[in-house]
PDB file of N, CA and C in Angstrom:
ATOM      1  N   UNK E  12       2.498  41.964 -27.407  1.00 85.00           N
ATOM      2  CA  UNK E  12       1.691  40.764 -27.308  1.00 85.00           C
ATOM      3  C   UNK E  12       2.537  39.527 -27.585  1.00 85.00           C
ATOM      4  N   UNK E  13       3.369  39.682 -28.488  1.00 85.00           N
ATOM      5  CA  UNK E  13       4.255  38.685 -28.879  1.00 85.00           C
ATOM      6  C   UNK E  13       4.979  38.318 -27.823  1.00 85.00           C
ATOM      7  N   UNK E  14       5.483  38.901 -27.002  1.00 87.00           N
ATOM      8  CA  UNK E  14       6.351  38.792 -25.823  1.00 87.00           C
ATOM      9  C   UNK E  14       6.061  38.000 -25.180  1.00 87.00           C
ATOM     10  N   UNK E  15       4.348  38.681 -24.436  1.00 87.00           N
ATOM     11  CA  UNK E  15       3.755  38.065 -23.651  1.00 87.00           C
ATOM     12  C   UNK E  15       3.190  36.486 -23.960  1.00 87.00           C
ATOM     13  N   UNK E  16       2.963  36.326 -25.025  1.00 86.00           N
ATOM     14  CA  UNK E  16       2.589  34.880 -25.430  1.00 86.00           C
ATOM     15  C   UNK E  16       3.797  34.178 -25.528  1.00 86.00           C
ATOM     16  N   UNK E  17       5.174  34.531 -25.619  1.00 85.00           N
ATOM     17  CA  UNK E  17       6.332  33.919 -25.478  1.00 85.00           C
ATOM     18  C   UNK E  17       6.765  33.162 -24.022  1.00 85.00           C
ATOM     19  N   UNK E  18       6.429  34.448 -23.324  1.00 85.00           N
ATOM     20  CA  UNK E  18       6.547  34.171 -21.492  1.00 85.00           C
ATOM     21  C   UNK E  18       5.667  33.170 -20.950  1.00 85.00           C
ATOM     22  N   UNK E  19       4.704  33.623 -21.590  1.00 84.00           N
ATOM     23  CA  UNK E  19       3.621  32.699 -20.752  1.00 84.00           C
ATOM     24  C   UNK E  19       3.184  30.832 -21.355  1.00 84.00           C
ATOM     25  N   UNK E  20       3.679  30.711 -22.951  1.00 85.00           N
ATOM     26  CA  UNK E  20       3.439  29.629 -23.666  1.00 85.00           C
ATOM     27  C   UNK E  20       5.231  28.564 -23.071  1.00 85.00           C
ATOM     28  N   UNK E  21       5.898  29.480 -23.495  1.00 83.00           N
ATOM     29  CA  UNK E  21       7.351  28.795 -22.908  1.00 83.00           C
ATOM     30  C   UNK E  21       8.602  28.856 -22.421  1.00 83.00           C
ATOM     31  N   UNK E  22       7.745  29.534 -21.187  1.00 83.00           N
ATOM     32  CA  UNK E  22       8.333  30.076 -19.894  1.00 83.00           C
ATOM     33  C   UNK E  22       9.675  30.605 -20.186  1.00 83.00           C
ATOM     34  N   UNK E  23       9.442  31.827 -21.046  1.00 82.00           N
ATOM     35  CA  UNK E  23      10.594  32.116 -21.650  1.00 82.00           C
ATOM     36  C   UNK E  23      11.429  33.803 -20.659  1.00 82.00           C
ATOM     37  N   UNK E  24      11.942  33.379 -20.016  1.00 84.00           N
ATOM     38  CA  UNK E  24      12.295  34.831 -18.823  1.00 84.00           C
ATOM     39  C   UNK E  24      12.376  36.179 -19.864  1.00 84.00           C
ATOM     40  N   UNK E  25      12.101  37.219 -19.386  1.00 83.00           N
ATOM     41  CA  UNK E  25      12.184  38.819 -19.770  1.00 83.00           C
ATOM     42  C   UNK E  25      13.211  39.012 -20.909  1.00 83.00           C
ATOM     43  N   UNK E  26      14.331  39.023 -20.254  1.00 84.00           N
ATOM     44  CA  UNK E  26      15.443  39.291 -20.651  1.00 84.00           C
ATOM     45  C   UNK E  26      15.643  38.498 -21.948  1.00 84.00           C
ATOM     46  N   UNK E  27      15.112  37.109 -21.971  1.00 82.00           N
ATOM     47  CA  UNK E  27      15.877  36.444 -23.700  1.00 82.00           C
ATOM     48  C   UNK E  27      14.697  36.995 -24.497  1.00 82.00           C
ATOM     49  N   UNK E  28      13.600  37.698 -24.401  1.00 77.00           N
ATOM     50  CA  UNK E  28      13.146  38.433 -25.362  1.00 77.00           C
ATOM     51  C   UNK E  28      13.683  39.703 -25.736  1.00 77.00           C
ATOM     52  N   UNK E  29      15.034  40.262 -25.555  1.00 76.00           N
ATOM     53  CA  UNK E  29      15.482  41.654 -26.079  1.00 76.00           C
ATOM     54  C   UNK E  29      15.737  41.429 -27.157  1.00 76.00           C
ATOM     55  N   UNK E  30      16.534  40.578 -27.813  1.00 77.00           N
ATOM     56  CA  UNK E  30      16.634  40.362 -29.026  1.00 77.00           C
ATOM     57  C   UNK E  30      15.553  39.800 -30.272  1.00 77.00           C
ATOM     58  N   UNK E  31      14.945  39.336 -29.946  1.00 77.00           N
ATOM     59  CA  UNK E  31      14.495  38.124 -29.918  1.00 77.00           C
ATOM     60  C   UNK E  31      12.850  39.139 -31.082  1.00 77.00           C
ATOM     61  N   UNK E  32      12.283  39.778 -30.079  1.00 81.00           N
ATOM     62  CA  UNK E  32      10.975  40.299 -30.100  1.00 81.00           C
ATOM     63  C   UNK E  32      11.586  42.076 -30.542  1.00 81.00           C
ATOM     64  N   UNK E  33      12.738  42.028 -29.975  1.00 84.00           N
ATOM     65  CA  UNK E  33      13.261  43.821 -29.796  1.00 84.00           C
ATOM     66  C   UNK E  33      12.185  44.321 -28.944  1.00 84.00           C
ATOM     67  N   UNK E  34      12.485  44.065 -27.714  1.00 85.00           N
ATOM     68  CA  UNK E  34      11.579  44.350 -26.927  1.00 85.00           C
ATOM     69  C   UNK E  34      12.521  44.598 -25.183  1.00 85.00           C
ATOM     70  N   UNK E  35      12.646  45.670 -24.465  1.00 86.00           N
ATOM     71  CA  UNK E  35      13.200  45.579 -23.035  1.00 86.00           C
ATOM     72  C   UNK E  35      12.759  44.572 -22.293  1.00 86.00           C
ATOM     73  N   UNK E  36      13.209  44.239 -21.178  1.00 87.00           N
ATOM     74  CA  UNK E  36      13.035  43.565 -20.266  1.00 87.00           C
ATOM     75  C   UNK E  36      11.578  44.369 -19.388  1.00 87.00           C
ATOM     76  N   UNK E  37      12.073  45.463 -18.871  1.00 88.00           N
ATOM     77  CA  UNK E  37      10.495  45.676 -17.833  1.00 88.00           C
ATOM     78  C   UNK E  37       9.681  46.185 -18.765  1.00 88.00           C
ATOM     79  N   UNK E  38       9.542  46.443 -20.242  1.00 89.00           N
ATOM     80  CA  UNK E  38       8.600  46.440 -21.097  1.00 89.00           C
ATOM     81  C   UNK E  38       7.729  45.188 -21.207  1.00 89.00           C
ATOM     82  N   UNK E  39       8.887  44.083 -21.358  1.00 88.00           N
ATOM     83  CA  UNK E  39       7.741  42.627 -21.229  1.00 88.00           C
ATOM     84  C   UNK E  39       7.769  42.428 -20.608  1.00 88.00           C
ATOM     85  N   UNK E  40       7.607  42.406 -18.880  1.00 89.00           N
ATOM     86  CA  UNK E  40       7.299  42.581 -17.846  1.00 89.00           C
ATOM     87  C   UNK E  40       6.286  43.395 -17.273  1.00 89.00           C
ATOM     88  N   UNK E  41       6.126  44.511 -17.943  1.00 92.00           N
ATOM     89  CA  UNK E  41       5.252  45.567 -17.762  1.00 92.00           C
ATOM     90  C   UNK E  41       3.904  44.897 -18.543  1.00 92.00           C
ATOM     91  N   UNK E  42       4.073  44.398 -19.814  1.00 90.00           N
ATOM     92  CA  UNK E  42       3.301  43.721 -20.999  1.00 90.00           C
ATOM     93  C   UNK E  42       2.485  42.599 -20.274  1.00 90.00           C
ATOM     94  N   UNK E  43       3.314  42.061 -19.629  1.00 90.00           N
ATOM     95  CA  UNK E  43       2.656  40.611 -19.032  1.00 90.00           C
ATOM     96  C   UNK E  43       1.491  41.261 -18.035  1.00 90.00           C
ATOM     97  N   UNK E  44       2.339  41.717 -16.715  1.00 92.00           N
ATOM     98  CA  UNK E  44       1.569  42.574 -15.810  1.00 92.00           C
ATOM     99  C   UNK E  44       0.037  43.110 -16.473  1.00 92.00           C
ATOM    100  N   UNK E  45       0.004  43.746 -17.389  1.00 93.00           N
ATOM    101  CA  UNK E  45      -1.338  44.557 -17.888  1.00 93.00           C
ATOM    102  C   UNK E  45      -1.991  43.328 -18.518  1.00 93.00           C
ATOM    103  N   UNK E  46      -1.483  42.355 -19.406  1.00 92.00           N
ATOM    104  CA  UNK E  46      -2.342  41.738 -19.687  1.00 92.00           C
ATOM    105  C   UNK E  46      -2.980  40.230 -18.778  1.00 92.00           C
ATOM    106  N   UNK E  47      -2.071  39.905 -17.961  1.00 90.00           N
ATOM    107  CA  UNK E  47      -2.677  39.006 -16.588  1.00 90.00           C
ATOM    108  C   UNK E  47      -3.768  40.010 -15.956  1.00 90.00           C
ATOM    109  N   UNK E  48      -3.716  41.426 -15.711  1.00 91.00           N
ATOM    110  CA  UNK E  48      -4.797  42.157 -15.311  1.00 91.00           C
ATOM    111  C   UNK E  48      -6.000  41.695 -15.611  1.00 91.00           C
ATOM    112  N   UNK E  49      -6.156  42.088 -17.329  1.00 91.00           N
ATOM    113  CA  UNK E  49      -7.477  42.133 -18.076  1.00 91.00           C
ATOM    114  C   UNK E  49      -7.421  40.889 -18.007  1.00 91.00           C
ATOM    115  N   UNK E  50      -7.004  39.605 -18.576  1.00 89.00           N
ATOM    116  CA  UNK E  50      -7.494  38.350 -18.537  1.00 89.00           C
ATOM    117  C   UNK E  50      -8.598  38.168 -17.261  1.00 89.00           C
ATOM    118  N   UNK E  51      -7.889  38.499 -15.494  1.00 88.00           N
ATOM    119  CA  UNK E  51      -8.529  38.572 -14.751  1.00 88.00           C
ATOM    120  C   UNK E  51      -9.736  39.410 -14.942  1.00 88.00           C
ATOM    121  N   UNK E  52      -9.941  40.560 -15.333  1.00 89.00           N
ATOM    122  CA  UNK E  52     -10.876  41.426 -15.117  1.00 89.00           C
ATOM    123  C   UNK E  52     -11.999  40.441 -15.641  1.00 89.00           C
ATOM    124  N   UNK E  53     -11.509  40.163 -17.234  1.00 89.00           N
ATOM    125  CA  UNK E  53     -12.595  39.825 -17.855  1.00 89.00           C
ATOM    126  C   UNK E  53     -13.160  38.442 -17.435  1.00 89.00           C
ATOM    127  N   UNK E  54     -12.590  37.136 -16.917  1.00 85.00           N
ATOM    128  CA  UNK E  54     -12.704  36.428 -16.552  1.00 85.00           C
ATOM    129  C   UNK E  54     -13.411  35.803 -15.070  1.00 85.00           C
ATOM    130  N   UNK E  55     -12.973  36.696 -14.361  1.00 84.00           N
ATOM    131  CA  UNK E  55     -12.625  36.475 -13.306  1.00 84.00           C
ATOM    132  C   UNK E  55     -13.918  36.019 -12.473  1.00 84.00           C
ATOM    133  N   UNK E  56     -15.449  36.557 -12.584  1.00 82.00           N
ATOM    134  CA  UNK E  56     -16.615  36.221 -12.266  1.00 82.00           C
ATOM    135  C   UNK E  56     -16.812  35.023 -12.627  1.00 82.00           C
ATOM    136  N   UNK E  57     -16.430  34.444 -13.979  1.00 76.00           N
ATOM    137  CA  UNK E  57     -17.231  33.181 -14.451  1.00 76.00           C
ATOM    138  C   UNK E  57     -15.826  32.229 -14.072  1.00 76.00           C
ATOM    139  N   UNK E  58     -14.648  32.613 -14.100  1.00 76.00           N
ATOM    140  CA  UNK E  58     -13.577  31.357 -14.010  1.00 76.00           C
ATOM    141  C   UNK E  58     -13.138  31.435 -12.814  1.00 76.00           C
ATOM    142  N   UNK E  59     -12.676  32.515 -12.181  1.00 76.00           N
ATOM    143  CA  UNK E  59     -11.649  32.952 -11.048  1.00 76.00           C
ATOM    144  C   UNK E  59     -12.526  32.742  -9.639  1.00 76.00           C
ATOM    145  N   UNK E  60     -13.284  31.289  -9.487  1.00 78.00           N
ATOM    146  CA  UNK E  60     -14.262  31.471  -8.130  1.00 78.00           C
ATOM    147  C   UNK E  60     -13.708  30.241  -7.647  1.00 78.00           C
ATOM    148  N   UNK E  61     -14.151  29.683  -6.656  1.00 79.00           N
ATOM    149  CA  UNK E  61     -14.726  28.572  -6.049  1.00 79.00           C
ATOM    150  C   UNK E  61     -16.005  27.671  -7.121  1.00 79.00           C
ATOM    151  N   UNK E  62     -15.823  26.678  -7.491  1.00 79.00           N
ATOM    152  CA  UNK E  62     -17.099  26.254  -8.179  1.00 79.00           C
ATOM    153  C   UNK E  62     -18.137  25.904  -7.033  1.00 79.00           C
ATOM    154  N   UNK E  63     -19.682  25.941  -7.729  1.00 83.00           N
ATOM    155  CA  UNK E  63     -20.741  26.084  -6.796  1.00 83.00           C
ATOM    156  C   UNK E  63     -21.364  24.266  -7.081  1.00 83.00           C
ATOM    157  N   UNK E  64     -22.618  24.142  -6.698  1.00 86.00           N
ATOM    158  CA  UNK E  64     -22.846  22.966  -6.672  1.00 86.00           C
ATOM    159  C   UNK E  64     -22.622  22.115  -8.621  1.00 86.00           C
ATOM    160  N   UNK E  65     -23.712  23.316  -8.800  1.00 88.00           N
ATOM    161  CA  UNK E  65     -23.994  22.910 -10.520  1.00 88.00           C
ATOM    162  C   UNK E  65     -22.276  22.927 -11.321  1.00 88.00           C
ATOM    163  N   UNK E  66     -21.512  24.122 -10.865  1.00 84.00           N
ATOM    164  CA  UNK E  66     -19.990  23.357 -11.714  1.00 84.00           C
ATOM    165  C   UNK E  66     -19.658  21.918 -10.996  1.00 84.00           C
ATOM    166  N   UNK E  67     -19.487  21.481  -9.888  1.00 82.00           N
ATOM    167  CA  UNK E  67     -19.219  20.033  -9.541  1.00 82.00           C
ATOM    168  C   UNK E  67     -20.052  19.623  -9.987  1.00 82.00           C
ATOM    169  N   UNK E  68     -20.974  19.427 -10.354  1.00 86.00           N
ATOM    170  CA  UNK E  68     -22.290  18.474 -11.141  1.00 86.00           C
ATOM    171  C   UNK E  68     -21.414  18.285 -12.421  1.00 86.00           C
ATOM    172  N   UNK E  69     -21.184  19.351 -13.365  1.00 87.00           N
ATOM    173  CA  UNK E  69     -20.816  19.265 -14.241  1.00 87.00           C
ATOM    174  C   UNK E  69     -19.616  18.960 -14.642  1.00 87.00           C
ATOM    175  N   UNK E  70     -18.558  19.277 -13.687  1.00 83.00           N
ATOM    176  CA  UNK E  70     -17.324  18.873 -13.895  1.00 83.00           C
ATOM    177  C   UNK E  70     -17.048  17.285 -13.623  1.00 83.00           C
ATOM    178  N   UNK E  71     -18.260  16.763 -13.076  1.00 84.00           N
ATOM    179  CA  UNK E  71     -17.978  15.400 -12.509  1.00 84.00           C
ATOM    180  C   UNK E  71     -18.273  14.936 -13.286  1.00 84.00           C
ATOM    181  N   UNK E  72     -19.694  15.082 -14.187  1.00 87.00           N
ATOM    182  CA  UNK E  72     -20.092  14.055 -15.446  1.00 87.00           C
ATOM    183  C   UNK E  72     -19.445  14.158 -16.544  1.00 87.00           C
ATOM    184  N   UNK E  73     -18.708  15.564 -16.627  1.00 85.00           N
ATOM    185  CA  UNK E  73     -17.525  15.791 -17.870  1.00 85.00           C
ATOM    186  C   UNK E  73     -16.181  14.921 -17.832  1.00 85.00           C
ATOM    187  N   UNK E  74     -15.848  14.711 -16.358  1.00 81.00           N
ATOM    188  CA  UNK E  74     -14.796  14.041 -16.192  1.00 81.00           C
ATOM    189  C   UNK E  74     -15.136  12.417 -16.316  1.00 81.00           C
ATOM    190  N   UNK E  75     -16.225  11.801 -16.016  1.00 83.00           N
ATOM    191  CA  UNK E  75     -16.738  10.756 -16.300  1.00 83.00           C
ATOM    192  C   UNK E  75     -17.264   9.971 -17.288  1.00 83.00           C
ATOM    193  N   UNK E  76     -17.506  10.875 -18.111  1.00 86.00           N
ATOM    194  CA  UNK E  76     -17.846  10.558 -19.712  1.00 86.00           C
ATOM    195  C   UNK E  76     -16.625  10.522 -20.592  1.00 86.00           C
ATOM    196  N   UNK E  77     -15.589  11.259 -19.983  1.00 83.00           N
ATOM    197  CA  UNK E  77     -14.048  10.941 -20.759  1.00 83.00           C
ATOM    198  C   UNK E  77     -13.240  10.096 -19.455  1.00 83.00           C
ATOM    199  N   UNK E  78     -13.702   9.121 -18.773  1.00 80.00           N
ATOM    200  CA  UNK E  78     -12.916   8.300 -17.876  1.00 80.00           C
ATOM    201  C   UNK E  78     -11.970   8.777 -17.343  1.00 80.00           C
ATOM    202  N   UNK E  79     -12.334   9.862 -16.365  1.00 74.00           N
ATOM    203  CA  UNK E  79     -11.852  10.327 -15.431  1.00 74.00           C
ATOM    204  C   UNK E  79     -12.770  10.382 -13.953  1.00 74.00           C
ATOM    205  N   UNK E  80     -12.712   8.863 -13.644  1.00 70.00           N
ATOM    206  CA  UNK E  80     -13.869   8.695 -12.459  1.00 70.00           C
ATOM    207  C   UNK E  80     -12.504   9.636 -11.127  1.00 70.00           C
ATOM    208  N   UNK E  81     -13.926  10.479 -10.514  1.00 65.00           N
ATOM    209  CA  UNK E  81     -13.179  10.972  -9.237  1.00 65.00           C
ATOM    210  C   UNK E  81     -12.131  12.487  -9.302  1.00 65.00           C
ATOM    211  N   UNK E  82     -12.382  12.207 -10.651  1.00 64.00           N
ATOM    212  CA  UNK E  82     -11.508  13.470 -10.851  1.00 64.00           C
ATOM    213  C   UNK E  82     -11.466  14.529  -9.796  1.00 64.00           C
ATOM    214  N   UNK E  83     -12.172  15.399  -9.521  1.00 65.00           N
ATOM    215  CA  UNK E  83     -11.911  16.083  -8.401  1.00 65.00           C
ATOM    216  C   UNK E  83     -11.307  16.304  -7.382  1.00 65.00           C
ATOM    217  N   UNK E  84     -11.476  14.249  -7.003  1.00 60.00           N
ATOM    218  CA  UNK E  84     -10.511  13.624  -5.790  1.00 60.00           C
ATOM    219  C   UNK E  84      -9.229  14.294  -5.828  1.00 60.00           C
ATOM    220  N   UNK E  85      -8.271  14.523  -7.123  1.00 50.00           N
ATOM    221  CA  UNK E  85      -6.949  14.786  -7.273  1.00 50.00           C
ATOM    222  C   UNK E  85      -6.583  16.614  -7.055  1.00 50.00           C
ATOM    223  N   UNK E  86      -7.582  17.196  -6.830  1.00 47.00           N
ATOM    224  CA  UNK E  86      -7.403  18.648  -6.467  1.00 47.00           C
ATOM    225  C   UNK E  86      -6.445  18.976  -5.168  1.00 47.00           C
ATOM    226  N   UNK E  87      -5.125  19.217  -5.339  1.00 46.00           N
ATOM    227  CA  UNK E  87      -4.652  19.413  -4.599  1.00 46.00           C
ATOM    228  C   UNK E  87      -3.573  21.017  -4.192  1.00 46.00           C
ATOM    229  N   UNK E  88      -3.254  21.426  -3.530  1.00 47.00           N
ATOM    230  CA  UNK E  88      -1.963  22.339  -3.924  1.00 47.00           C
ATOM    231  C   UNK E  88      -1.032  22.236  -2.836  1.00 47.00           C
ATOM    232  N   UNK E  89       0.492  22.128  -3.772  1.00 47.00           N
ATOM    233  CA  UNK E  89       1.269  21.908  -2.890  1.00 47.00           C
ATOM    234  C   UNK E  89       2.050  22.589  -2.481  1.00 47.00           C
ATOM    235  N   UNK E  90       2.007  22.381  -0.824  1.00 46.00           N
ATOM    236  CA  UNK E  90       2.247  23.200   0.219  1.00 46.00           C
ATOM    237  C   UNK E  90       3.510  23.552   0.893  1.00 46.00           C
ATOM    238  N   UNK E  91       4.372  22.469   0.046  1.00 50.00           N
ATOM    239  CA  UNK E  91       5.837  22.320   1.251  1.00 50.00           C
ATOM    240  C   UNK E  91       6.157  20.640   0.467  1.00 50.00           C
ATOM    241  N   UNK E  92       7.131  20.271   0.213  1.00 51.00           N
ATOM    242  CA  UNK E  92       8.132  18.869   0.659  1.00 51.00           C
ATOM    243  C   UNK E  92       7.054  17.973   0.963  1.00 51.00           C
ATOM    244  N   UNK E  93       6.235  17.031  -0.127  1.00 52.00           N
ATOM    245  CA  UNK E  93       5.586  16.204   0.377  1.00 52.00           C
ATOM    246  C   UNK E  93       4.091  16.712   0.854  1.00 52.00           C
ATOM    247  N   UNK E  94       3.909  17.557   0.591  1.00 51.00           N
ATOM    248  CA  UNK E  94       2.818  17.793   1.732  1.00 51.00           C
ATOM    249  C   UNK E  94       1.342  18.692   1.327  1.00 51.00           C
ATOM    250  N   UNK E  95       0.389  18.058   1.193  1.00 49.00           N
ATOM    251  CA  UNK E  95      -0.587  18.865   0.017  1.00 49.00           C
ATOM    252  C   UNK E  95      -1.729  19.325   0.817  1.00 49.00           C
ATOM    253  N   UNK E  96      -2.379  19.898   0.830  1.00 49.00           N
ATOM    254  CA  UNK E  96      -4.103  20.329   0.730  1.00 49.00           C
ATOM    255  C   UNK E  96      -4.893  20.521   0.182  1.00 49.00           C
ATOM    256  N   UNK E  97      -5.905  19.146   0.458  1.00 50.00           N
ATOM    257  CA  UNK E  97      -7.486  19.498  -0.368  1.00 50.00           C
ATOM    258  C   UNK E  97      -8.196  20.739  -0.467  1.00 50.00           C
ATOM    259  N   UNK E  98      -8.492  20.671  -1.764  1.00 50.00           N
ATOM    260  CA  UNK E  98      -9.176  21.859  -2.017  1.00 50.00           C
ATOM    261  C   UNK E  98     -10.672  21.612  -2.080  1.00 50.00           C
ATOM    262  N   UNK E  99     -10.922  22.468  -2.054  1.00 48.00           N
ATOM    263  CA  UNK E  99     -13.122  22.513  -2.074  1.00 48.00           C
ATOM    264  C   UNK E  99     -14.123  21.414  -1.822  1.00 48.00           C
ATOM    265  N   UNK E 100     -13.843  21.101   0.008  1.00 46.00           N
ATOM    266  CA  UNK E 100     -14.722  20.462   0.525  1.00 46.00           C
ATOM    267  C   UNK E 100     -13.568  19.203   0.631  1.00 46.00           C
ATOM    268  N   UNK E 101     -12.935  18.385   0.202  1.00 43.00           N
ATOM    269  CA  UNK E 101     -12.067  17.202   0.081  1.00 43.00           C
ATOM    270  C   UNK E 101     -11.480  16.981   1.459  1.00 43.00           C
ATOM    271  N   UNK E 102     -12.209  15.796   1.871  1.00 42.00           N
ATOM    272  CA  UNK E 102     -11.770  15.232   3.501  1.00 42.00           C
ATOM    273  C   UNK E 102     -10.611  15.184   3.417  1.00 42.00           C
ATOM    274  N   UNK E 103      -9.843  15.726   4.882  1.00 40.00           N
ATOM    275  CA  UNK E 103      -8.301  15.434   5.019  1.00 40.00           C
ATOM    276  C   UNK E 103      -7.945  14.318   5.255  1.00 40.00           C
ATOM    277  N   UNK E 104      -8.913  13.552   6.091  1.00 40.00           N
ATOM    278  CA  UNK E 104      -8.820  12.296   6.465  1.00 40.00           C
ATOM    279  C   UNK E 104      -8.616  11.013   4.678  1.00 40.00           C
ATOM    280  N   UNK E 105      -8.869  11.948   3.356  1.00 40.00           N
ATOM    281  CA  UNK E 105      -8.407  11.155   2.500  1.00 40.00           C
ATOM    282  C   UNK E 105      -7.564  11.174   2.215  1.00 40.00           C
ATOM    283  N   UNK E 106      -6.745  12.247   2.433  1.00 40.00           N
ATOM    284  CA  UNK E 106      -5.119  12.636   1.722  1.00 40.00           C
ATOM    285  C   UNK E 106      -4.425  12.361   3.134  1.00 40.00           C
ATOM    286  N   UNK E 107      -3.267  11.755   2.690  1.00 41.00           N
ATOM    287  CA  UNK E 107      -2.164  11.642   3.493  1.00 41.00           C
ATOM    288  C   UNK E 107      -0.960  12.805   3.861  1.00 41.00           C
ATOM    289  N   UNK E 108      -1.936  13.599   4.509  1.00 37.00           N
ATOM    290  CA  UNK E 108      -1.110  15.008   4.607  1.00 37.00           C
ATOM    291  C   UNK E 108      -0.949  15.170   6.195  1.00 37.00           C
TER     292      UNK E 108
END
């Protein structure tokens, strides 16, 4: 577990945990693997979706009550050198892609 919270908190590669944790390389590799699994398993219905109307309801007045007007607007992933796509519903015609 130690490993894995090492890798994943600060992006720390396999290998500088041998000493470190006394731990192999495809052991914390193997470690990570099983536990990105279950995170998904357990998660994955309520976090791992598309949000539906009521999460944008909510994510919008959450982001608006801490002055983040539009928030959503900034959902992007990037695709290549410059070059992004809106995610969930977000006109292309707003992004300069």
């Amino acid at each position: 577990m130690m490993a894995v919270v090492r890798m994943l908190a600060y992006g720390c590669p396999a290998d500088f945990l041998d000493e470190y944790v006394q731990i192999g390389e495809s052991t914390a590799i193997e470690s990570l693997k099983h536990f990105c699994d279950i995170v998904i398993r357990v998660f994955e219905t309520q976090y791992l979706r598309k949000p539906n109307t009521n999460d944008i309801v909510r994510l919008l007045k959450e982001g608006n009550d801490q002055g983040f007007l539009g928030m959503l607007g900034v959902l992007t992933v990037c695709i290549g050198v410059g070059r992004t796509v809106p995610q969930h519903g977000m006109s292309g015609a707003l992004w300069g892609n």
